[in-house]
mmCIF file of C-alpha atoms in Angstrom:
data_model
loop_
_atom_site.group_PDB
_atom_site.id
_atom_site.type_symbol
_atom_site.label_atom_id
_atom_site.label_comp_id
_atom_site.label_asym_id
_atom_site.label_seq_id
_atom_site.Cartn_x
_atom_site.Cartn_y
_atom_site.Cartn_z
ATOM 1 C CA MET A 1 82.638 54.567 61.952
ATOM 2 C CA LEU A 2 80.707 56.664 64.826
ATOM 3 C CA ASN A 3 81.975 59.046 66.737
ATOM 4 C CA ALA A 4 81.546 57.552 70.352
ATOM 5 C CA ASP A 5 83.225 60.194 72.293
ATOM 6 C CA PHE A 6 80.232 60.976 75.100
ATOM 7 C CA GLY A 7 82.629 62.813 77.409
ATOM 8 C CA GLU A 8 81.936 66.012 79.376
ATOM 9 C CA SER A 9 83.007 68.392 76.851
ATOM 10 C CA THR A 10 81.008 66.546 73.735
ATOM 11 C CA TYR A 11 77.967 67.366 75.914
ATOM 12 C CA ARG A 12 79.003 70.871 77.059
ATOM 13 C CA LYS A 13 79.690 71.715 73.080
ATOM 14 C CA LYS A 14 76.640 70.142 71.466
ATOM 15 C CA PHE A 15 74.532 72.011 74.242
ATOM 16 C CA GLN A 16 76.254 75.462 74.156
ATOM 17 C CA CYS A 17 75.553 75.107 69.946
ATOM 18 C CA PHE A 18 71.810 73.839 70.615
ATOM 19 C CA GLU A 19 70.873 76.865 73.344
ATOM 20 C CA LYS A 20 72.202 79.590 71.278
ATOM 21 C CA MET A 21 70.036 78.549 68.388
ATOM 22 C CA PHE A 22 67.111 78.024 70.316
ATOM 23 C CA ASN A 23 67.314 80.857 71.982
ATOM 24 C CA ALA A 24 67.680 82.817 68.801
ATOM 25 C CA ASN A 25 64.799 80.743 67.015
ATOM 26 C CA GLN A 26 62.473 79.915 69.571
ATOM 27 C CA LYS A 27 59.314 81.435 67.701
ATOM 28 C CA THR A 28 60.661 79.916 64.722
ATOM 29 C CA PHE A 29 60.860 76.054 65.946
ATOM 30 C CA ALA A 30 57.665 75.822 68.454
ATOM 31 C CA ASP A 31 54.758 77.320 66.787
ATOM 32 C CA SER A 32 52.388 75.767 69.988
ATOM 33 C CA GLU A 33 53.258 75.685 73.956
ATOM 34 C CA CYS A 34 53.123 71.867 73.423
ATOM 35 C CA THR A 35 56.454 71.757 71.090
ATOM 36 C CA LEU A 36 58.203 74.391 73.281
ATOM 37 C CA ASN A 37 57.587 72.453 76.454
ATOM 38 C CA GLU A 38 58.766 69.319 74.969
ATOM 39 C CA ILE A 39 62.098 71.033 73.748
ATOM 40 C CA GLN A 40 62.939 72.642 77.464
ATOM 41 C CA GLU A 41 62.317 68.945 78.735
ATOM 42 C CA GLN A 42 65.188 67.671 76.470
ATOM 43 C CA ILE A 43 67.223 70.658 77.541
ATOM 44 C CA ARG A 44 66.771 70.117 80.905
ATOM 45 C CA GLU A 45 67.529 66.132 80.192
ATOM 46 C CA LEU A 46 70.817 67.603 78.610
ATOM 47 C CA LYS A 47 71.960 69.924 81.605
ATOM 48 C CA LYS A 48 70.808 66.295 83.732
ATOM 49 C CA GLU A 49 73.357 64.395 81.781
ATOM 50 C CA ARG A 50 76.106 67.408 82.012
ATOM 51 C CA TYR A 51 75.950 67.208 85.771
ATOM 52 C CA LYS A 52 76.197 63.559 86.160
ATOM 53 C CA LEU A 53 79.219 63.617 84.258
ATOM 54 C CA GLN A 54 80.606 66.697 86.279
ATOM 55 C CA THR A 55 79.830 64.640 89.493
ATOM 56 C CA GLU A 56 81.551 61.448 88.056
ATOM 57 C CA LYS A 57 84.513 63.524 87.393
ATOM 58 C CA LEU A 58 84.820 64.952 90.915
ATOM 59 C CA GLU A 59 84.417 61.812 92.604
ATOM 60 C CA ASN A 60 87.243 60.124 90.092
ATOM 61 C CA ASN A 61 89.383 62.887 90.566
ATOM 62 C CA ARG A 62 88.783 62.406 94.858
ATOM 63 C CA TRP A 63 89.474 58.810 94.272
ATOM 64 C CA LEU A 64 92.878 59.717 92.620
ATOM 65 C CA ARG A 65 93.709 62.060 95.446
ATOM 66 C CA GLU A 66 93.025 59.895 98.397
ATOM 67 C CA ASN A 67 95.327 56.864 96.377
ATOM 68 C CA ALA A 68 97.816 58.597 95.750
ATOM 69 C CA ARG A 69 97.839 60.006 99.096
ATOM 70 C CA ASP A 70 97.837 56.833 100.756
ATOM 71 C CA GLU A 71 100.175 55.424 97.773
ATOM 72 C CA LEU A 72 102.888 58.148 99.191
ATOM 73 C CA ILE A 73 102.467 57.281 102.903
ATOM 74 C CA ALA A 74 103.221 53.404 102.158
ATOM 75 C CA GLU A 75 106.038 54.314 100.004
ATOM 76 C CA LYS A 76 107.650 56.496 102.584
ATOM 77 C CA ILE A 77 107.252 53.292 105.303
ATOM 78 C CA VAL A 78 108.614 51.193 103.004
ATOM 79 C CA ASN A 79 111.809 53.039 102.257
ATOM 80 C CA ALA A 80 111.944 54.270 105.680
ATOM 81 C CA ILE A 81 112.308 50.993 106.929
ATOM 82 C CA SER A 82 114.701 49.544 104.167
ATOM 83 C CA ASP A 83 116.977 52.063 104.914
ATOM 84 C CA LEU A 84 117.301 51.319 108.615
ATOM 85 C CA GLN A 85 119.693 49.085 110.101
ATOM 86 C CA PRO A 86 118.325 46.145 111.845
ATOM 87 C CA ILE A 87 117.173 46.007 115.210
ATOM 88 C CA ASP A 88 119.116 43.755 117.828
ATOM 89 C CA VAL A 89 116.655 41.009 118.805
ATOM 90 C CA PRO A 90 117.323 40.418 122.806
ATOM 91 C CA GLU A 91 117.259 36.626 124.424
ATOM 92 C CA TYR A 92 113.373 35.457 124.743
ATOM 93 C CA ILE A 93 112.232 35.945 128.010
ATOM 94 C CA THR A 94 111.050 33.008 130.146
ATOM 95 C CA LEU A 95 107.738 33.908 132.261
ATOM 96 C CA ASN A 96 107.536 33.090 136.112
ATOM 97 C CA ASP A 97 104.035 33.216 138.176
ATOM 98 C CA ASN A 98 103.489 36.666 139.135
ATOM 99 C CA VAL A 99 100.187 37.442 141.477
ATOM 100 C CA LYS A 100 100.922 41.177 140.391
ATOM 101 C CA SER A 101 100.687 42.952 137.060
ATOM 102 C CA GLY A 102 101.976 46.097 135.657
ATOM 103 C CA LEU A 103 100.873 48.928 133.563
ATOM 104 C CA PHE A 104 102.981 51.597 132.204
ATOM 105 C CA ALA A 105 100.880 54.775 130.219
ATOM 106 C CA PHE A 106 102.591 57.483 128.559
ATOM 107 C CA THR A 107 100.996 60.106 126.156
ATOM 108 C CA ASP A 108 100.952 63.459 124.468
ATOM 109 C CA CYS A 109 104.703 63.351 123.226
ATOM 110 C CA HIS A 110 103.752 65.877 120.754
ATOM 111 C CA PHE A 111 106.660 64.666 118.275
ATOM 112 C CA GLY A 112 108.241 67.269 115.998
ATOM 113 C CA VAL A 113 107.379 70.438 117.787
ATOM 114 C CA GLU A 114 109.730 73.050 119.132
ATOM 115 C CA PHE A 115 109.362 75.500 121.346
ATOM 116 C CA CYS A 116 110.966 77.417 124.517
ATOM 117 C CA ILE A 117 108.678 79.349 127.291
ATOM 118 C CA LYS A 118 109.985 81.440 129.919
ATOM 119 C CA ASP A 119 108.722 83.300 132.685
ATOM 120 C CA LEU A 120 108.425 86.923 133.860
ATOM 121 C CA PHE A 121 112.209 86.992 134.434
ATOM 122 C CA GLY A 122 113.470 84.973 131.726
ATOM 123 C CA ASN A 123 113.856 81.574 133.180
ATOM 124 C CA VAL A 124 112.982 78.426 131.151
ATOM 125 C CA ILE A 125 109.306 77.270 132.552
ATOM 126 C CA ASN A 126 109.607 74.417 129.881
ATOM 127 C CA GLU A 127 111.680 73.709 126.689
ATOM 128 C CA TYR A 128 110.882 71.233 124.107
ATOM 129 C CA SER A 129 112.225 69.471 120.853
ATOM 130 C CA PRO A 130 112.481 65.941 119.619
ATOM 131 C CA GLU A 131 116.255 65.518 121.322
ATOM 132 C CA ILE A 132 114.491 66.864 124.895
ATOM 133 C CA PHE A 133 111.512 64.133 123.865
ATOM 134 C CA GLU A 134 114.134 61.724 123.435
ATOM 135 C CA ARG A 135 116.407 62.491 126.538
ATOM 136 C CA ARG A 136 112.911 62.282 128.743
ATOM 137 C CA MET A 137 112.014 58.953 127.604
ATOM 138 C CA TRP A 138 115.327 57.368 128.316
ATOM 139 C CA GLU A 139 115.301 58.987 131.717
ATOM 140 C CA ILE A 140 112.150 57.327 132.268
ATOM 141 C CA LEU A 141 113.183 54.038 131.145
ATOM 142 C CA ASP A 142 115.878 54.231 133.711
ATOM 143 C CA LYS A 143 113.217 55.144 136.631
ATOM 144 C CA LEU A 144 110.903 52.266 135.174
ATOM 145 C CA LEU A 145 113.525 49.652 135.327
ATOM 146 C CA ASP A 146 114.066 50.486 138.855
ATOM 147 C CA VAL A 147 110.050 49.907 139.590
ATOM 148 C CA ILE A 148 109.809 46.851 137.393
ATOM 149 C CA ALA A 149 113.057 45.393 139.118
ATOM 150 C CA LYS A 150 111.326 46.530 142.783
ATOM 151 C CA GLU A 151 107.967 45.015 142.034
ATOM 152 C CA GLU A 152 109.608 41.963 140.635
ATOM 153 C CA LEU A 153 107.835 41.995 137.464
ATOM 154 C CA HIS A 154 108.623 39.903 134.365
ATOM 155 C CA GLU A 155 105.976 40.888 131.655
ATOM 156 C CA ILE A 156 104.361 44.490 131.613
ATOM 157 C CA THR A 157 101.671 46.221 129.804
ATOM 158 C CA VAL A 158 102.830 49.446 127.802
ATOM 159 C CA TRP A 159 100.233 51.811 126.275
ATOM 160 C CA GLU A 160 100.682 54.847 124.613
ATOM 161 C CA LEU A 161 97.303 57.176 124.928
ATOM 162 C CA GLY A 162 97.469 59.333 121.960
ATOM 163 C CA ASP A 163 98.747 62.596 120.392
ATOM 164 C CA SER A 164 102.083 61.291 119.535
ATOM 165 C CA ILE A 165 102.918 63.694 117.117
ATOM 166 C CA ALA A 166 102.524 67.482 116.932
ATOM 167 C CA GLY A 167 100.316 67.471 113.523
ATOM 168 C CA LEU A 168 98.829 70.449 112.381
ATOM 169 C CA LEU A 169 95.251 71.827 114.379
ATOM 170 C CA ARG A 170 96.328 75.330 113.978
ATOM 171 C CA VAL A 171 98.085 75.401 110.711
ATOM 172 C CA ASN A 172 99.391 79.343 110.558
ATOM 173 C CA SER A 173 100.824 79.244 114.205
ATOM 174 C CA GLN A 174 102.210 75.601 114.184
ATOM 175 C CA LEU A 175 103.964 75.714 111.096
ATOM 176 C CA ARG A 176 106.818 77.985 112.503
ATOM 177 C CA GLU A 177 107.138 75.156 115.771
ATOM 178 C CA LEU A 178 107.055 71.915 113.304
ATOM 179 C CA ARG A 179 110.509 70.812 112.682
ATOM 180 C CA TYR A 180 109.161 68.052 110.127
ATOM 181 C CA GLY A 181 106.451 67.485 108.108
ATOM 182 C CA VAL A 182 103.603 65.268 109.313
ATOM 183 C CA ILE A 183 104.395 62.214 107.456
ATOM 184 C CA ASP A 184 108.194 62.384 108.760
ATOM 185 C CA SER A 185 107.153 62.898 112.438
ATOM 186 C CA ALA A 186 105.535 60.132 112.551
ATOM 187 C CA LEU A 187 108.179 57.872 110.899
ATOM 188 C CA LYS A 188 110.826 59.376 113.003
ATOM 189 C CA TYR A 189 108.488 58.655 116.414
ATOM 190 C CA ALA A 190 108.001 55.022 115.331
ATOM 191 C CA GLU A 191 111.401 54.274 114.921
ATOM 192 C CA PHE A 192 112.590 55.715 118.298
ATOM 193 C CA VAL A 193 109.459 54.201 120.251
ATOM 194 C CA ALA A 194 110.915 50.706 118.313
ATOM 195 C CA THR A 195 114.403 51.432 119.867
ATOM 196 C CA TRP A 196 112.949 52.169 123.284
ATOM 197 C CA LEU A 197 110.682 49.371 123.292
ATOM 198 C CA THR A 198 113.375 47.032 122.466
ATOM 199 C CA GLU A 199 115.738 48.407 125.222
ATOM 200 C CA LEU A 200 113.026 47.280 127.643
ATOM 201 C CA SER A 201 112.487 44.049 126.452
ATOM 202 C CA GLN A 202 115.642 43.276 127.352
ATOM 203 C CA PHE A 203 114.599 43.142 131.066
ATOM 204 C CA VAL A 204 110.628 42.047 130.841
ATOM 205 C CA ARG A 205 108.351 40.947 128.181
ATOM 206 C CA VAL A 206 106.254 43.830 126.857
ATOM 207 C CA ASN A 207 102.430 43.918 125.647
ATOM 208 C CA PHE A 208 102.074 47.379 123.886
ATOM 209 C CA GLN A 209 99.095 48.826 122.803
ATOM 210 C CA MET A 210 98.441 52.553 121.263
ATOM 211 C CA VAL A 211 95.542 54.627 120.795
ATOM 212 C CA MET A 212 94.289 55.124 117.420
ATOM 213 C CA ASP A 213 92.409 57.996 117.566
ATOM 214 C CA SER A 214 93.584 61.233 118.829
ATOM 215 C CA ASN A 215 93.427 65.287 118.018
ATOM 216 C CA HIS A 216 97.032 65.984 117.101
ATOM 217 C CA SER A 217 97.655 62.653 115.199
ATOM 218 C CA GLN A 218 94.660 63.404 112.350
ATOM 219 C CA LEU A 219 95.121 64.452 109.301
ATOM 220 C CA ARG A 220 93.327 67.610 108.637
ATOM 221 C CA LEU A 221 92.322 67.091 104.982
ATOM 222 C CA LEU A 222 91.344 70.226 103.155
ATOM 223 C CA GLY A 223 91.254 72.399 106.039
ATOM 224 C CA GLN A 224 88.473 70.694 107.954
ATOM 225 C CA PRO A 225 88.141 70.507 111.486
ATOM 226 C CA LYS A 226 88.706 67.556 114.081
ATOM 227 C CA ASN A 227 86.890 64.385 113.351
ATOM 228 C CA SER A 228 85.827 65.180 109.784
ATOM 229 C CA PHE A 229 88.157 62.439 108.516
ATOM 230 C CA PRO A 230 88.578 59.904 111.745
ATOM 231 C CA ASP A 231 89.961 57.481 110.022
ATOM 232 C CA GLU A 232 92.472 59.531 108.626
ATOM 233 C CA ASN A 233 94.849 59.646 111.890
ATOM 234 C CA MET A 234 98.968 59.132 111.524
ATOM 235 C CA ALA A 235 98.610 56.583 114.428
ATOM 236 C CA LYS A 236 97.751 53.872 111.651
ATOM 237 C CA VAL A 237 100.862 54.612 110.205
ATOM 238 C CA ILE A 238 102.963 54.433 113.284
ATOM 239 C CA VAL A 239 101.466 50.997 114.499
ATOM 240 C CA ALA A 240 102.108 49.692 111.095
ATOM 241 C CA PHE A 241 105.841 50.711 111.280
ATOM 242 C CA LEU A 242 106.221 49.063 114.927
ATOM 243 C CA GLU A 243 104.738 45.726 113.465
ATOM 244 C CA GLU A 244 106.947 45.692 110.697
ATOM 245 C CA ARG A 245 110.308 47.020 112.782
ATOM 246 C CA LEU A 246 109.373 44.357 115.727
ATOM 247 C CA LYS A 247 107.985 41.302 114.007
ATOM 248 C CA ASP A 248 111.355 39.675 114.911
ATOM 249 C CA ASN A 249 111.811 40.352 118.704
ATOM 250 C CA SER A 250 109.482 37.257 120.591
ATOM 251 C CA ASN A 251 110.041 39.893 123.756
ATOM 252 C CA ILE A 252 107.302 42.360 122.241
ATOM 253 C CA ARG A 253 103.778 41.766 121.242
ATOM 254 C CA ILE A 254 101.853 44.560 119.633
ATOM 255 C CA ALA A 255 97.754 44.362 120.181
ATOM 256 C CA LYS A 256 95.424 46.417 118.481
ATOM 257 C CA ASN A 257 91.474 46.738 119.319
ATOM 258 C CA GLU A 258 88.830 47.395 116.902
ATOM 259 C CA THR A 259 87.678 50.495 118.511
ATOM 260 C CA GLY A 260 90.621 52.037 118.598
ATOM 261 C CA PHE A 261 91.031 52.183 122.333
ATOM 262 C CA CYS A 262 93.457 50.497 124.312
ATOM 263 C CA PHE A 263 91.777 47.383 125.807
ATOM 264 C CA THR A 264 92.971 44.601 128.549
ATOM 265 C CA SER A 265 91.999 42.722 131.543
ATOM 266 C CA LEU A 266 94.626 42.752 134.462
ATOM 267 C CA GLN A 267 94.380 40.134 137.232
ATOM 268 C CA GLY A 268 90.419 40.108 136.418
ATOM 269 C CA TYR A 269 89.943 43.840 136.402
ATOM 270 C CA ASN A 270 88.907 45.093 132.456
ATOM 271 C CA ILE A 271 91.076 47.922 131.788
ATOM 272 C CA LEU A 272 90.584 50.870 129.109
ATOM 273 C CA GLY A 273 92.563 53.404 127.586
ATOM 274 C CA CYS A 274 91.688 56.455 125.418
ATOM 275 C CA HIS A 275 93.330 59.650 124.562
ATOM 276 C CA GLY A 276 90.792 61.308 126.827
ATOM 277 C CA GLU A 277 88.439 63.615 124.374
ATOM 278 C CA VAL A 278 85.300 62.127 125.954
ATOM 279 C CA LYS A 279 82.406 63.534 127.494
ATOM 280 C CA ASP A 280 82.473 63.209 131.465
ATOM 281 C CA LEU A 281 85.685 62.078 131.393
ATOM 282 C CA GLN A 282 85.983 61.940 135.317
ATOM 283 C CA ASN A 283 82.753 59.698 135.306
ATOM 284 C CA CYS A 284 83.189 57.539 132.279
ATOM 285 C CA THR A 285 83.678 53.992 133.249
ATOM 286 C CA SER A 286 79.949 53.853 133.917
ATOM 287 C CA SER A 287 79.129 55.133 129.945
ATOM 288 C CA PHE A 288 82.258 52.843 128.889
ATOM 289 C CA THR A 289 80.204 50.211 130.420
ATOM 290 C CA LYS A 290 76.964 50.529 129.098
ATOM 291 C CA ALA A 291 78.357 51.710 125.556
ATOM 292 C CA TYR A 292 80.614 47.791 125.332
ATOM 293 C CA GLY A 293 78.393 46.066 127.031
ATOM 294 C CA THR A 294 81.479 44.733 129.113
ATOM 295 C CA ASN A 295 82.444 46.071 132.958
ATOM 296 C CA ILE A 296 85.200 48.596 133.057
ATOM 297 C CA ASP A 297 87.028 48.955 136.073
ATOM 298 C CA TYR A 298 89.326 51.379 134.873
ATOM 299 C CA VAL A 299 89.946 53.947 132.441
ATOM 300 C CA LEU A 300 93.039 55.717 131.771
ATOM 301 C CA ALA A 301 93.459 58.863 129.338
ATOM 302 C CA GLY A 302 95.986 61.713 128.213
ATOM 303 C CA HIS A 303 94.791 64.928 126.695
ATOM 304 C CA VAL A 304 94.307 66.720 130.103
ATOM 305 C CA HIS A 305 98.279 67.053 130.245
ATOM 306 C CA HIS A 306 98.203 66.770 133.917
ATOM 307 C CA GLN A 307 97.888 63.754 136.510
ATOM 308 C CA THR A 308 94.060 62.862 138.140
ATOM 309 C CA SER A 309 92.559 60.224 140.010
ATOM 310 C CA LYS A 310 88.838 59.898 140.455
ATOM 311 C CA GLU A 311 87.569 57.054 142.286
ATOM 312 C CA ASN A 312 84.118 56.041 140.589
ATOM 313 C CA GLY A 313 83.491 53.100 142.822
ATOM 314 C CA LYS A 314 84.792 50.012 144.600
ATOM 315 C CA HIS A 315 88.060 48.941 142.618
ATOM 316 C CA SER A 316 86.916 51.313 139.870
ATOM 317 C CA GLU A 317 89.262 54.435 138.990
ATOM 318 C CA VAL A 318 88.977 57.008 136.101
ATOM 319 C CA LEU A 319 93.238 58.361 135.626
ATOM 320 C CA THR A 320 94.612 60.570 133.824
ATOM 321 C CA VAL A 321 98.218 60.979 132.954
ATOM 322 C CA ARG A 322 100.887 63.447 132.729
ATOM 323 C CA SER A 323 102.126 64.666 129.102
ATOM 324 C CA LEU A 324 105.866 63.865 127.902
ATOM 325 C CA VAL A 325 105.417 67.521 125.980
ATOM 326 C CA GLY A 326 104.731 69.617 129.383
ATOM 327 C CA THR A 327 103.669 72.933 129.446
ATOM 328 C CA ASP A 328 103.178 74.423 126.116
ATOM 329 C CA ASP A 329 102.075 77.716 124.612
ATOM 330 C CA TYR A 330 98.432 76.537 124.239
ATOM 331 C CA ALA A 331 98.844 75.827 128.521
ATOM 332 C CA MET A 332 100.149 79.111 128.949
ATOM 333 C CA SER A 333 97.440 81.025 127.574
ATOM 334 C CA LEU A 334 94.922 79.237 129.975
ATOM 335 C CA GLN A 335 97.243 79.895 133.017
ATOM 336 C CA LYS A 336 97.877 76.036 133.619
ATOM 337 C CA THR A 337 101.187 74.433 134.251
ATOM 338 C CA ALA A 338 101.902 70.660 134.845
ATOM 339 C CA ASP A 339 104.715 68.343 135.393
ATOM 340 C CA THR A 340 105.983 66.541 132.830
ATOM 341 C CA GLY A 341 106.190 62.366 132.916
ATOM 342 C CA ALA A 342 104.190 59.397 132.806
ATOM 343 C CA SER A 343 102.636 56.553 135.133
ATOM 344 C CA PHE A 344 103.383 53.031 136.026
ATOM 345 C CA PHE A 345 100.144 50.905 137.726
ATOM 346 C CA VAL A 346 100.328 47.719 139.658
ATOM 347 C CA PHE A 347 97.257 45.619 139.640
ATOM 348 C CA ASP A 348 96.820 42.249 141.838
ATOM 349 C CA ASN A 349 93.482 40.027 141.851
ATOM 350 C CA GLU A 350 91.558 41.326 145.347
ATOM 351 C CA PHE A 351 91.882 45.135 145.235
ATOM 352 C CA GLY A 352 92.888 45.899 141.425
ATOM 353 C CA LYS A 353 94.950 48.882 141.303
ATOM 354 C CA ILE A 354 97.171 48.664 144.731
ATOM 355 C CA ALA A 355 100.027 51.095 143.584
ATOM 356 C CA SER A 356 100.902 53.830 141.418
ATOM 357 C CA TYR A 357 104.384 55.175 140.331
ATOM 358 C CA ASP A 358 104.448 58.854 139.785
ATOM 359 C CA ILE A 359 107.465 59.157 136.868
ATOM 360 C CA LYS A 360 108.568 62.754 136.734
ATOM 361 C CA VAL A 361 111.269 64.013 134.549
ATOM 362 C CA LYS A 362 112.576 67.686 133.574
#
């Protein structure tokens, strides 16, 4: 039976033997320049085949690595959900006609990171941990419910504008600050958000969206810079977890937009949510309008860790939302500090945004 082994090692061994023999006996084998050229052409063909096999082997190994990573993440999600106690589903809320709509936005939670920043006298400027994040979110919920009752709303939109987890932007410095790995941070964060949204849904119907692309949630594979693998983002894991965890709660609807942004229309006004890493953020309503061929009236963004409002026209604004993490080491290196918290906006069909509620927490 003929030998059918045509793997890389077979070509390498045959080529090495041939090359040694050829180099030692070139003049014996080649009496003319034509014969020598023919043999050299055969050598080039053998090298080409060897490189083809090496390239194919590298691609196959890359495919195996990627699939193994995806399977690991999927297994983590399945195991995490199966080990959890079922969430109590609240009674279905019937909607009443309302001439106003509410949008609650929170961002830059950086879940998983821990730090304590002090001033020149040793007083704490800001301290952060997973427990402090949860405490802040519960305080925000209490204040948010007061606003909802004041505005007499039965349904609101909730947007998470990115940087859910701390991630690994600067590996050497951040490893000392992270309590959990990237996957565990995403799962723990998702479970808390599921619990928080469930509590909120006892009082109001919730339309939840989440920005799918932000710098901290990206997986920096192989030490590459940001946006090298834009589709490798832990926000996808968080949303998949929330969809499964909250699937039986009829008071919560989880929506996704194909662009990776948040998008909705409230009282006839188009509102887009992004993380905030866009060129000329303060004037981006027109650039988003041109890019997507749809009039964008309002843009909400995070990333800058402080609150701003830039009016770009009649019933048109760019609004940035303060962060949940607050002042961190990076902000201090720039000598910039800001309050922690979130924002709630009210819209009507005549004037667009008619009210803003600044929700601050310690």
